[in-house]
Amino acid sequence: RILNHSSTPTGMVRRLSVAVVVANRLSTDEQGQSATVEISPAELEKLNLLVRDAIGFDAARGDRVTVVSADFRPVESTEMDMSAPGFWELPWFANLVKQSLVGVGVLIIIFAVLRPGMRTLMQAQISSAQQATPRALANSRDGGVSGEVLHPAIAALGAPPMAGRMGFEDKMTEVRSVVDENPQRVAQVMKKWVAEENGKS
């Protein structure tokens, strides 16, 4: 069994070549004219030493550092065009303001006019419903909305109140079911009817 260990060497710098351009000085003469003055060789040498120390210069490795001076193009001052209209003077801004005002007006109408009106209407409907509920319950206890009342015969047999709103066939069916369930009560009712008829005659 053979084990191989391979190691990758870290990166190494073979050589550095650095070039630095320094702008010449700008001076003003007695007449107020601006002129450039080249940097002296002694100052360039100082800058060269400064750059070498900064980059870790190594002559044995073949590094090179070059520092020169030159005239840079002056930056032209640009003046802002103040005659151009502001954004608030553009047509789209005026349209935006108009649409915003319309939206605010609609919101004011909704919250100041429509909402209180809807609240009043809802309260009126709730009040009407509360007043109608007792009347509906009273009608249902009296035999329904149609005003029908239970026939005395059906009431005597113990039929439920709903029988007052039934048709003839439904009433007869209800009476038959009462007769089947409680024949003794039916017999008593029949005796009472006969006695009442004899008393009338």
mmCIF file of C-alpha atoms in Angstrom:
data_model
loop_
_atom_site.group_PDB
_atom_site.id
_atom_site.type_symbol
_atom_site.label_atom_id
_atom_site.label_comp_id
_atom_site.label_asym_id
_atom_site.label_seq_id
_atom_site.Cartn_x
_atom_site.Cartn_y
_atom_site.Cartn_z
ATOM 1 C CA ARG A 1 0.000 0.000 0.000
ATOM 2 C CA ILE A 2 1.484 3.314 -1.123
ATOM 3 C CA LEU A 3 0.304 6.721 0.104
ATOM 4 C CA ASN A 4 1.091 9.798 -1.932
ATOM 5 C CA HIS A 5 0.906 13.242 -0.353
ATOM 6 C CA SER A 6 0.831 16.143 -2.784
ATOM 7 C CA SER A 7 1.101 19.710 -1.552
ATOM 8 C CA THR A 8 0.365 22.735 -3.674
ATOM 9 C CA PRO A 9 2.847 25.543 -3.096
ATOM 10 C CA THR A 10 1.485 28.938 -2.192
ATOM 11 C CA GLY A 11 1.582 31.713 -4.765
ATOM 12 C CA MET A 12 4.856 33.565 -5.127
ATOM 13 C CA VAL A 13 5.601 36.959 -6.646
ATOM 14 C CA ARG A 14 8.263 36.627 -9.288
ATOM 15 C CA ARG A 15 8.737 40.287 -10.081
ATOM 16 C CA LEU A 16 7.078 43.664 -9.529
ATOM 17 C CA SER A 17 6.920 46.477 -12.065
ATOM 18 C CA VAL A 18 5.396 49.672 -10.727
ATOM 19 C CA ALA A 19 4.959 53.003 -12.535
ATOM 20 C CA VAL A 20 3.765 56.164 -10.784
ATOM 21 C CA VAL A 21 2.817 59.426 -12.509
ATOM 22 C CA VAL A 22 2.807 62.551 -10.331
ATOM 23 C CA ALA A 23 1.086 65.761 -11.421
ATOM 24 C CA ASN A 24 3.250 68.839 -11.738
ATOM 25 C CA ARG A 25 2.617 71.704 -9.364
ATOM 26 C CA LEU A 26 0.296 74.543 -10.364
ATOM 27 C CA SER A 27 1.634 78.014 -9.588
ATOM 28 C CA THR A 28 0.521 81.577 -10.306
ATOM 29 C CA ASP A 29 2.956 84.246 -11.539
ATOM 30 C CA GLU A 30 2.954 87.964 -10.747
ATOM 31 C CA GLN A 31 0.491 88.760 -13.545
ATOM 32 C CA GLY A 32 -1.974 86.206 -12.126
ATOM 33 C CA GLN A 33 -1.375 83.681 -14.871
ATOM 34 C CA SER A 34 -1.435 80.000 -13.914
ATOM 35 C CA ALA A 35 1.495 77.812 -14.929
ATOM 36 C CA THR A 36 2.757 74.319 -14.122
ATOM 37 C CA VAL A 37 6.116 73.672 -12.480
ATOM 38 C CA GLU A 38 7.856 70.331 -12.914
ATOM 39 C CA ILE A 39 8.792 68.379 -9.838
ATOM 40 C CA SER A 40 12.515 68.342 -9.163
ATOM 41 C CA PRO A 41 14.568 65.105 -9.527
ATOM 42 C CA ALA A 42 15.288 65.126 -5.785
ATOM 43 C CA GLU A 43 11.574 65.098 -4.986
ATOM 44 C CA LEU A 44 10.971 62.360 -7.554
ATOM 45 C CA GLU A 45 13.699 60.287 -5.900
ATOM 46 C CA LYS A 46 12.023 60.693 -2.531
ATOM 47 C CA LEU A 47 8.740 59.545 -4.038
ATOM 48 C CA ASN A 48 10.564 56.606 -5.622
ATOM 49 C CA LEU A 49 11.910 55.486 -2.252
ATOM 50 C CA LEU A 50 8.460 55.887 -0.716
ATOM 51 C CA VAL A 51 6.870 53.665 -3.372
ATOM 52 C CA ARG A 52 9.613 51.020 -2.986
ATOM 53 C CA ASP A 53 9.028 50.799 0.737
ATOM 54 C CA ALA A 54 5.272 50.554 0.194
ATOM 55 C CA ILE A 55 5.421 47.625 -2.260
ATOM 56 C CA GLY A 56 8.310 45.704 -0.683
ATOM 57 C CA PHE A 57 10.833 46.355 -3.420
ATOM 58 C CA ASP A 58 13.433 43.569 -3.963
ATOM 59 C CA ALA A 59 16.270 44.317 -6.393
ATOM 60 C CA ALA A 60 17.446 40.665 -6.407
ATOM 61 C CA ARG A 61 14.031 39.645 -7.685
ATOM 62 C CA GLY A 62 14.251 42.116 -10.539
ATOM 63 C CA ASP A 63 11.614 44.598 -9.319
ATOM 64 C CA ARG A 64 11.374 47.955 -11.074
ATOM 65 C CA VAL A 65 9.849 51.225 -9.867
ATOM 66 C CA THR A 66 9.450 54.271 -12.099
ATOM 67 C CA VAL A 67 8.211 57.648 -10.838
ATOM 68 C CA VAL A 68 7.728 60.515 -13.310
ATOM 69 C CA SER A 69 5.915 63.863 -13.314
ATOM 70 C CA ALA A 70 3.524 65.126 -15.979
ATOM 71 C CA ASP A 71 0.953 67.802 -16.663
ATOM 72 C CA PHE A 72 -2.580 66.626 -16.004
ATOM 73 C CA ARG A 73 -5.435 68.027 -18.025
ATOM 74 C CA PRO A 74 -7.257 70.577 -15.893
ATOM 75 C CA VAL A 75 -10.776 69.747 -14.917
ATOM 76 C CA GLU A 76 -13.224 71.961 -16.741
ATOM 77 C CA SER A 77 -15.780 73.491 -14.442
ATOM 78 C CA THR A 78 -19.305 72.717 -15.519
ATOM 79 C CA GLU A 79 -22.009 75.176 -14.618
ATOM 80 C CA MET A 80 -25.507 73.959 -14.003
ATOM 81 C CA ASP A 81 -28.115 75.193 -16.400
ATOM 82 C CA MET A 82 -30.400 77.097 -14.052
ATOM 83 C CA SER A 83 -32.722 78.027 -16.901
ATOM 84 C CA ALA A 84 -34.065 74.467 -17.071
ATOM 85 C CA PRO A 85 -37.537 74.211 -15.467
ATOM 86 C CA GLY A 86 -37.932 72.400 -12.166
ATOM 87 C CA PHE A 87 -39.870 69.157 -11.939
ATOM 88 C CA TRP A 88 -42.797 71.012 -10.336
ATOM 89 C CA GLU A 89 -43.147 73.008 -13.553
ATOM 90 C CA LEU A 90 -43.410 69.943 -15.788
ATOM 91 C CA PRO A 91 -46.851 68.843 -17.106
ATOM 92 C CA TRP A 92 -46.745 65.384 -15.500
ATOM 93 C CA PHE A 93 -46.359 66.936 -12.041
ATOM 94 C CA ALA A 94 -49.476 69.079 -12.526
ATOM 95 C CA ASN A 95 -51.471 65.999 -13.626
ATOM 96 C CA LEU A 96 -50.223 64.084 -10.592
ATOM 97 C CA VAL A 97 -51.348 66.863 -8.263
ATOM 98 C CA LYS A 98 -54.802 66.962 -9.899
ATOM 99 C CA GLN A 99 -55.272 63.197 -9.551
ATOM 100 C CA SER A 100 -54.158 63.328 -5.918
ATOM 101 C CA LEU A 101 -56.665 66.096 -5.156
ATOM 102 C CA VAL A 102 -59.463 64.104 -6.813
ATOM 103 C CA GLY A 103 -58.562 61.051 -4.725
ATOM 104 C CA VAL A 104 -58.550 63.096 -1.521
ATOM 105 C CA GLY A 105 -61.953 64.577 -2.436
ATOM 106 C CA VAL A 106 -63.426 61.107 -3.000
ATOM 107 C CA LEU A 107 -62.131 59.939 0.382
ATOM 108 C CA ILE A 108 -63.637 62.988 2.089
ATOM 109 C CA ILE A 109 -67.029 62.307 0.468
ATOM 110 C CA ILE A 110 -66.924 58.643 1.510
ATOM 111 C CA PHE A 111 -65.985 59.263 5.137
ATOM 112 C CA ALA A 112 -67.939 62.486 5.687
ATOM 113 C CA VAL A 113 -71.179 61.814 3.767
ATOM 114 C CA LEU A 114 -71.683 58.215 2.657
ATOM 115 C CA ARG A 115 -70.422 56.476 5.768
ATOM 116 C CA PRO A 116 -72.726 58.324 8.241
ATOM 117 C CA GLY A 117 -75.658 57.817 5.850
ATOM 118 C CA MET A 118 -74.991 54.088 5.621
ATOM 119 C CA ARG A 119 -74.701 53.892 9.410
ATOM 120 C CA THR A 120 -78.067 55.647 9.840
ATOM 121 C CA LEU A 121 -79.689 53.342 7.272
ATOM 122 C CA MET A 122 -78.308 50.240 8.977
ATOM 123 C CA GLN A 123 -79.553 51.432 12.361
ATOM 124 C CA ALA A 124 -83.020 52.078 10.892
ATOM 125 C CA GLN A 125 -83.122 48.574 9.390
ATOM 126 C CA ILE A 126 -82.034 47.014 12.683
ATOM 127 C CA SER A 127 -84.693 49.003 14.565
ATOM 128 C CA SER A 128 -87.404 47.934 12.077
ATOM 129 C CA ALA A 129 -86.350 44.306 12.403
ATOM 130 C CA GLN A 130 -86.448 44.532 16.205
ATOM 131 C CA GLN A 131 -89.950 46.036 16.089
ATOM 132 C CA ALA A 132 -91.203 43.444 13.588
ATOM 133 C CA THR A 133 -89.942 40.456 15.596
ATOM 134 C CA PRO A 134 -92.473 40.746 18.488
ATOM 135 C CA ARG A 135 -95.358 41.154 16.013
ATOM 136 C CA ALA A 136 -94.253 38.057 14.108
ATOM 137 C CA LEU A 137 -94.043 36.062 17.330
ATOM 138 C CA ALA A 138 -97.519 37.257 18.356
ATOM 139 C CA ASN A 139 -98.953 36.249 14.970
ATOM 140 C CA SER A 140 -97.375 32.815 15.229
ATOM 141 C CA ARG A 141 -98.888 32.329 18.691
ATOM 142 C CA ASP A 142 -102.319 33.421 17.407
ATOM 143 C CA GLY A 143 -102.307 30.890 14.592
ATOM 144 C CA GLY A 144 -100.127 32.397 11.873
ATOM 145 C CA VAL A 145 -99.960 35.467 9.744
ATOM 146 C CA SER A 146 -103.143 34.636 7.920
ATOM 147 C CA GLY A 147 -105.127 35.146 11.130
ATOM 148 C CA GLU A 148 -106.394 31.554 11.376
ATOM 149 C CA VAL A 149 -107.210 30.196 14.822
ATOM 150 C CA LEU A 150 -107.383 26.590 15.885
ATOM 151 C CA HIS A 151 -110.805 25.003 15.559
ATOM 152 C CA PRO A 152 -112.233 24.282 19.030
ATOM 153 C CA ALA A 153 -112.611 20.616 18.186
ATOM 154 C CA ILE A 154 -108.977 20.276 17.156
ATOM 155 C CA ALA A 155 -107.820 22.234 20.199
ATOM 156 C CA ALA A 156 -109.915 20.002 22.486
ATOM 157 C CA LEU A 157 -108.296 16.908 21.042
ATOM 158 C CA GLY A 158 -104.865 18.262 21.966
ATOM 159 C CA ALA A 159 -103.639 19.008 18.429
ATOM 160 C CA PRO A 160 -100.549 21.235 18.168
ATOM 161 C CA PRO A 161 -100.986 24.935 17.225
ATOM 162 C CA MET A 162 -99.593 24.305 13.748
ATOM 163 C CA ALA A 163 -102.821 22.510 12.880
ATOM 164 C CA GLY A 164 -104.576 25.865 12.556
ATOM 165 C CA ARG A 165 -102.566 26.572 9.410
ATOM 166 C CA MET A 166 -103.050 23.101 7.870
ATOM 167 C CA GLY A 167 -105.354 22.129 5.027
ATOM 168 C CA PHE A 168 -108.450 19.972 5.519
ATOM 169 C CA GLU A 169 -106.676 16.697 4.718
ATOM 170 C CA ASP A 170 -103.795 17.568 7.024
ATOM 171 C CA LYS A 171 -106.218 18.423 9.827
ATOM 172 C CA MET A 172 -108.039 15.107 9.428
ATOM 173 C CA THR A 173 -104.736 13.243 9.494
ATOM 174 C CA GLU A 174 -103.744 15.056 12.657
ATOM 175 C CA VAL A 175 -107.107 14.246 14.281
ATOM 176 C CA ARG A 176 -106.748 10.541 13.385
ATOM 177 C CA SER A 177 -103.301 10.427 14.943
ATOM 178 C CA VAL A 178 -104.639 12.029 18.132
ATOM 179 C CA VAL A 179 -107.511 9.481 18.230
ATOM 180 C CA ASP A 180 -105.054 6.612 17.867
ATOM 181 C CA GLU A 181 -102.768 7.936 20.569
ATOM 182 C CA ASN A 182 -105.397 8.906 23.192
ATOM 183 C CA PRO A 183 -108.779 7.231 22.595
ATOM 184 C CA GLN A 184 -109.988 7.874 26.171
ATOM 185 C CA ARG A 185 -109.601 11.629 25.798
ATOM 186 C CA VAL A 186 -111.467 11.453 22.493
ATOM 187 C CA ALA A 187 -114.322 9.617 24.189
ATOM 188 C CA GLN A 188 -114.517 12.272 26.900
ATOM 189 C CA VAL A 189 -114.585 15.024 24.292
ATOM 190 C CA MET A 190 -117.346 13.242 22.369
ATOM 191 C CA LYS A 191 -119.410 12.921 25.578
ATOM 192 C CA LYS A 192 -118.932 16.616 26.256
ATOM 193 C CA TRP A 193 -120.091 17.501 22.738
ATOM 194 C CA VAL A 194 -123.206 15.320 23.081
ATOM 195 C CA ALA A 195 -124.036 16.892 26.438
ATOM 196 C CA GLU A 196 -123.603 20.384 25.006
ATOM 197 C CA GLU A 197 -125.849 19.553 22.023
ATOM 198 C CA ASN A 198 -128.554 18.116 24.332
ATOM 199 C CA GLY A 199 -128.368 21.187 26.521
ATOM 200 C CA LYS A 200 -128.847 23.465 23.517
ATOM 201 C CA SER A 201 -131.828 21.493 22.259
#
